[in-house]
C-alpha positions as CSV (number, residue, x, y, z in Angstrom):
1,X,3.7,-3.4,-18.9
2,X,4.0,-4.2,-15.2
3,X,2.9,-1.8,-12.5
4,X,4.9,-1.1,-9.4
5,X,2.8,-3.7,-7.5
6,X,3.2,-6.4,-10.1
7,X,6.9,-5.5,-10.6
8,X,7.5,-6.2,-6.9
9,X,5.5,-9.4,-7.1
10,X,7.6,-10.5,-10.1
11,X,10.7,-9.7,-8.2
12,X,9.5,-11.8,-5.2
13,X,8.6,-14.6,-7.6
14,X,12.0,-14.7,-9.2
15,X,13.8,-14.4,-5.9
16,X,11.8,-17.3,-4.4
17,X,12.8,-19.5,-7.3
18,X,16.4,-18.4,-7.2
19,X,16.6,-19.4,-3.6
20,X,15.3,-22.9,-4.4
21,X,18.1,-23.7,-6.9
22,X,21.5,-25.1,-6.0
23,X,24.6,-24.5,-8.1
24,X,24.7,-28.1,-9.3
25,X,21.2,-27.6,-10.7
26,X,22.5,-25.2,-13.3
27,X,25.9,-26.8,-13.9
28,X,27.9,-24.6,-11.5
29,X,30.4,-25.8,-8.8
30,X,29.5,-24.9,-5.3
31,X,32.1,-23.1,-3.2
32,X,32.8,-24.2,0.3
33,X,31.2,-21.2,2.0
34,X,27.9,-19.9,0.8
35,X,25.8,-17.7,3.0
36,X,23.1,-17.1,0.4
37,X,20.4,-19.8,0.1
38,X,20.2,-21.1,-3.4
39,X,21.9,-19.3,-6.2
40,X,23.5,-15.9,-5.9
41,X,22.1,-13.0,-7.9
42,X,25.4,-12.7,-9.9
43,X,25.1,-16.3,-10.9
44,X,21.6,-15.8,-12.2
45,X,22.6,-12.6,-14.0
46,X,25.6,-14.4,-15.6
47,X,23.4,-17.3,-16.8
48,X,20.8,-14.9,-18.1
49,X,23.3,-12.7,-20.0
50,X,22.4,-9.5,-18.0
51,X,24.3,-7.3,-15.6
52,X,24.3,-7.9,-11.9
53,X,23.0,-4.4,-11.1
54,X,20.1,-4.7,-13.6
55,X,19.1,-8.2,-12.3
56,X,19.2,-6.8,-8.7
57,X,16.9,-4.0,-9.8
58,X,14.6,-6.6,-11.5
59,X,14.2,-8.5,-8.2
60,X,13.5,-5.2,-6.4
61,X,10.8,-4.2,-8.9
62,X,12.7,-1.2,-10.2
63,X,13.1,-2.1,-13.8
64,X,11.0,-3.5,-16.6
65,X,12.3,-6.6,-18.5
66,X,11.7,-7.2,-22.2
67,X,10.0,-10.4,-23.1
68,X,13.2,-11.9,-24.5
69,X,15.3,-11.0,-21.4
70,X,12.6,-12.3,-19.1
71,X,12.6,-15.6,-21.1
72,X,16.3,-15.8,-20.5
73,X,16.0,-15.2,-16.8
74,X,13.2,-17.8,-16.4
75,X,15.4,-20.3,-18.4
76,X,18.3,-19.6,-16.0
77,X,15.9,-20.3,-13.1
78,X,14.7,-23.5,-14.6
79,X,11.0,-22.5,-14.5
80,X,8.5,-24.8,-16.1
81,X,5.8,-23.7,-18.5
82,X,3.4,-22.6,-15.8
83,X,6.1,-20.5,-14.1
84,X,7.1,-18.9,-17.4
85,X,3.5,-17.9,-18.1
86,X,3.1,-16.5,-14.6
87,X,6.3,-14.4,-14.9
88,X,5.2,-13.1,-18.2
89,X,1.8,-12.1,-16.9
90,X,3.4,-10.3,-13.9
91,X,5.6,-8.4,-16.3
92,X,2.6,-7.3,-18.4
93,X,3.0,-9.8,-21.3
94,X,-0.3,-11.5,-21.1
95,X,-3.7,-11.7,-22.8
96,X,-5.9,-8.8,-21.7
97,X,-8.3,-9.5,-18.8
98,X,-11.9,-9.3,-20.1
99,X,-13.4,-5.9,-19.3
100,X,-17.0,-7.1,-19.3
101,X,-17.0,-8.8,-15.9
102,X,-20.0,-7.2,-14.3
103,X,-22.9,-9.1,-12.9
104,X,-24.9,-9.0,-16.1
105,X,-22.1,-10.7,-18.0
106,X,-21.7,-13.3,-15.3
107,X,-25.4,-14.0,-15.3
108,X,-25.4,-14.5,-19.1
109,X,-22.5,-16.9,-18.8
110,X,-24.1,-18.8,-16.0
111,X,-27.4,-19.1,-18.0
112,X,-25.5,-20.4,-21.0
113,X,-23.5,-23.0,-19.1
114,X,-26.1,-24.2,-16.6
115,X,-27.8,-26.6,-19.0
116,X,-24.4,-28.2,-19.6
117,X,-23.8,-28.7,-15.9
118,X,-27.3,-30.2,-15.5
119,X,-26.6,-32.7,-18.3
120,X,-24.3,-34.5,-15.8
121,X,-26.8,-35.6,-13.2
122,X,-24.4,-37.9,-11.3
123,X,-21.3,-35.8,-11.8
124,X,-20.7,-32.8,-9.5
125,X,-20.0,-29.8,-11.8
126,X,-19.5,-26.1,-11.2
127,X,-18.8,-22.9,-13.3
128,X,-16.1,-20.6,-11.9
129,X,-15.3,-17.1,-13.0
130,X,-11.7,-15.8,-13.3
131,X,-11.7,-15.2,-9.5
132,X,-12.9,-18.7,-8.9
133,X,-16.2,-17.4,-7.6
134,X,-19.0,-19.9,-8.1
135,X,-21.4,-18.8,-10.8
136,X,-23.5,-21.9,-11.4
137,X,-23.5,-25.6,-10.2
138,X,-25.6,-28.7,-10.7
139,X,-27.7,-30.7,-8.2
140,X,-24.9,-33.3,-7.8
141,X,-22.5,-30.5,-6.7
142,X,-25.0,-29.3,-4.0
143,X,-25.7,-32.9,-2.9
144,X,-22.0,-33.7,-2.4
145,X,-20.4,-30.4,-1.2
146,X,-23.4,-28.5,0.1
147,X,-25.7,-25.9,-1.4
148,X,-23.6,-22.8,-2.3
149,X,-26.6,-20.5,-1.6
150,X,-25.9,-21.1,2.2
151,X,-22.5,-19.4,1.8
152,X,-22.4,-15.6,1.9
153,X,-21.9,-14.2,-1.6
154,X,-18.5,-12.6,-0.8
155,X,-17.2,-16.0,0.3
156,X,-18.9,-18.1,-2.4
157,X,-15.5,-18.9,-3.9
158,X,-13.7,-22.2,-4.5
159,X,-10.5,-21.2,-2.7
160,X,-12.5,-20.1,0.4
161,X,-14.5,-23.3,0.3
162,X,-11.3,-25.4,0.1
163,X,-9.7,-23.6,3.0
164,X,-12.6,-23.0,5.3
165,X,-15.7,-25.0,4.5
166,X,-15.9,-27.9,7.1
167,X,-18.3,-30.0,5.0
168,X,-16.1,-30.0,1.9
169,X,-13.0,-30.8,3.9
170,X,-14.9,-33.5,5.8
171,X,-16.2,-35.2,2.7
172,X,-13.0,-34.9,0.6
173,X,-10.2,-37.4,1.6
174,X,-6.7,-35.9,1.5
175,X,-8.0,-32.4,0.6
176,X,-4.7,-30.6,0.9
177,X,-3.1,-31.6,-2.4
178,X,-6.2,-30.6,-4.4
179,X,-6.6,-27.4,-2.4
180,X,-3.0,-26.4,-2.9
181,X,-3.3,-27.0,-6.6
182,X,-6.4,-24.8,-6.7
183,X,-4.4,-22.0,-5.1
184,X,-1.4,-22.5,-7.4
185,X,-3.7,-22.3,-10.5
186,X,-5.4,-19.2,-9.2
187,X,-2.1,-17.5,-8.4
188,X,-1.0,-18.2,-12.0
189,X,-4.2,-16.9,-13.4
190,X,-4.4,-13.8,-11.1
191,X,-0.9,-12.7,-12.0
192,X,-2.0,-9.9,-14.4
193,X,-4.8,-8.8,-12.0
194,X,-3.1,-8.4,-8.6
195,X,-4.6,-4.9,-8.3
196,X,-8.1,-6.2,-9.1
197,X,-10.4,-5.4,-6.1
198,X,-11.9,-8.9,-6.0
199,X,-8.5,-10.5,-5.9
200,X,-7.5,-8.4,-2.9
201,X,-10.8,-9.0,-1.2
202,X,-10.4,-12.8,-1.5
203,X,-6.9,-12.7,0.0
204,X,-8.3,-10.6,2.9
205,X,-11.2,-13.0,3.5
206,X,-8.8,-16.0,3.5
207,X,-6.4,-14.2,5.9
208,X,-9.3,-13.5,8.2
209,X,-11.1,-16.8,8.0
210,X,-8.1,-19.3,7.6
211,X,-5.1,-17.7,9.5
212,X,-3.6,-21.2,10.0
213,X,-3.0,-21.4,6.2
214,X,-1.3,-18.0,6.0
215,X,1.8,-19.6,4.7
216,X,-0.2,-20.6,1.6
217,X,-0.9,-16.9,0.7
218,X,2.8,-16.0,0.9
219,X,3.8,-18.9,-1.4
220,X,5.0,-18.1,-4.9
221,X,4.5,-21.4,-6.6
222,X,2.2,-21.6,-9.6
223,X,0.8,-24.6,-11.5
224,X,-2.0,-25.7,-13.8
225,X,-5.0,-27.4,-12.3
226,X,-4.3,-31.0,-13.3
227,X,-6.7,-33.9,-13.8
228,X,-6.7,-36.4,-10.9
229,X,-8.9,-38.9,-9.1
230,X,-10.1,-37.9,-5.7
231,X,-11.9,-39.9,-3.0
232,X,-15.0,-38.5,-1.3
233,X,-17.1,-40.1,1.4
234,X,-20.4,-38.4,2.2
235,X,-21.9,-39.6,5.5
236,X,-23.9,-42.8,5.2
237,X,-22.9,-43.4,1.5
238,X,-19.5,-45.1,1.4
239,X,-16.4,-44.0,-0.5
240,X,-16.8,-42.7,-4.0
241,X,-14.0,-42.1,-6.5
242,X,-14.4,-39.1,-8.8
243,X,-12.1,-38.0,-11.7
244,X,-11.5,-34.3,-11.9
245,X,-11.3,-32.6,-15.3
246,X,-11.7,-29.0,-16.3
247,X,-12.3,-26.9,-19.4
248,X,-12.9,-23.3,-20.4
249,X,-16.3,-22.2,-21.8
250,X,-16.1,-20.8,-25.4
251,X,-18.0,-17.7,-24.3
252,X,-15.4,-16.8,-21.7
253,X,-12.0,-18.5,-21.8
254,X,-11.1,-16.8,-18.4
255,X,-13.9,-18.9,-16.8
256,X,-13.5,-22.5,-15.8
257,X,-15.8,-25.5,-15.5
258,X,-14.8,-28.3,-13.0
259,X,-16.3,-31.7,-13.6
260,X,-16.0,-34.6,-11.1
261,X,-16.9,-37.8,-13.0
262,X,-17.6,-41.0,-11.2
263,X,-14.7,-43.4,-11.9
264,X,-16.8,-46.6,-12.1
265,X,-20.3,-47.9,-12.4
266,X,-20.5,-48.3,-8.6
267,X,-19.3,-44.8,-8.0
268,X,-21.9,-43.5,-10.5
269,X,-24.7,-45.4,-8.8
270,X,-23.7,-44.0,-5.4
271,X,-23.6,-40.4,-6.8
272,X,-27.0,-40.9,-8.4
273,X,-28.4,-42.1,-5.1
274,X,-26.9,-39.1,-3.3
275,X,-28.2,-36.7,-5.8
276,X,-31.7,-38.2,-5.6
277,X,-31.7,-38.2,-1.8
278,X,-29.4,-35.3,-0.8
279,X,-30.6,-35.2,2.8
280,X,-28.9,-38.5,3.5
281,X,-25.5,-36.9,3.4
282,X,-26.4,-34.6,6.2
283,X,-28.1,-37.2,8.4
């Protein structure tokens, strides 16, 4: 079940979504004077079939909700599938986080997946652990985004790279939608592990190194990382369109492989040239 920390996070998550809804969104008639942004607590309580006091305590992190009651609350708040999963994880209803997450296990996973990454010579690919730390990558990834070995180990993380790394942000056109989606996916996945030391460390690093994006850390939105086509333009190469896809390795479903596949033959030829001559992108 949820801990005090995750109970408070669940309450903040529910409150944020309650304040986004308007009475008309749930079939209610708005009164002339409403001081509360979004729905009132009593309205959500009524729609969920629970008492006002209990729902108030839920938002304050003082009570634990059953799975059935929490489903009713999320329906009242019109949460989508990603939001429902995130709420359930915060309440303690989630698949257990793998216990074997030490460096030896990460090394075994990287060794098993690296040949798969290398089988895509013109498609940047990377293996992430459940914290989005980079465990393995192929030559195309290094040629496009820069060699991860140059980044300090405690910052060798996809969220940190998206927020702070100037090369990645310089190469990736319109980086913000993808970066935000990465953060939303991480937030959904990190729900059951808010007290995890690495999760806390990552947020501290981001707070320190990207203070201008502080409003991102306080956001409560969650989402799945969706497939999309992105445009990159390494120096001296010209624009390249890449299609992002992702999948979970069988050996560790909490890990994630990201694959950026060239969208056309021209894009593939340019990526092959970049990978064969990586120094051109830094000239």
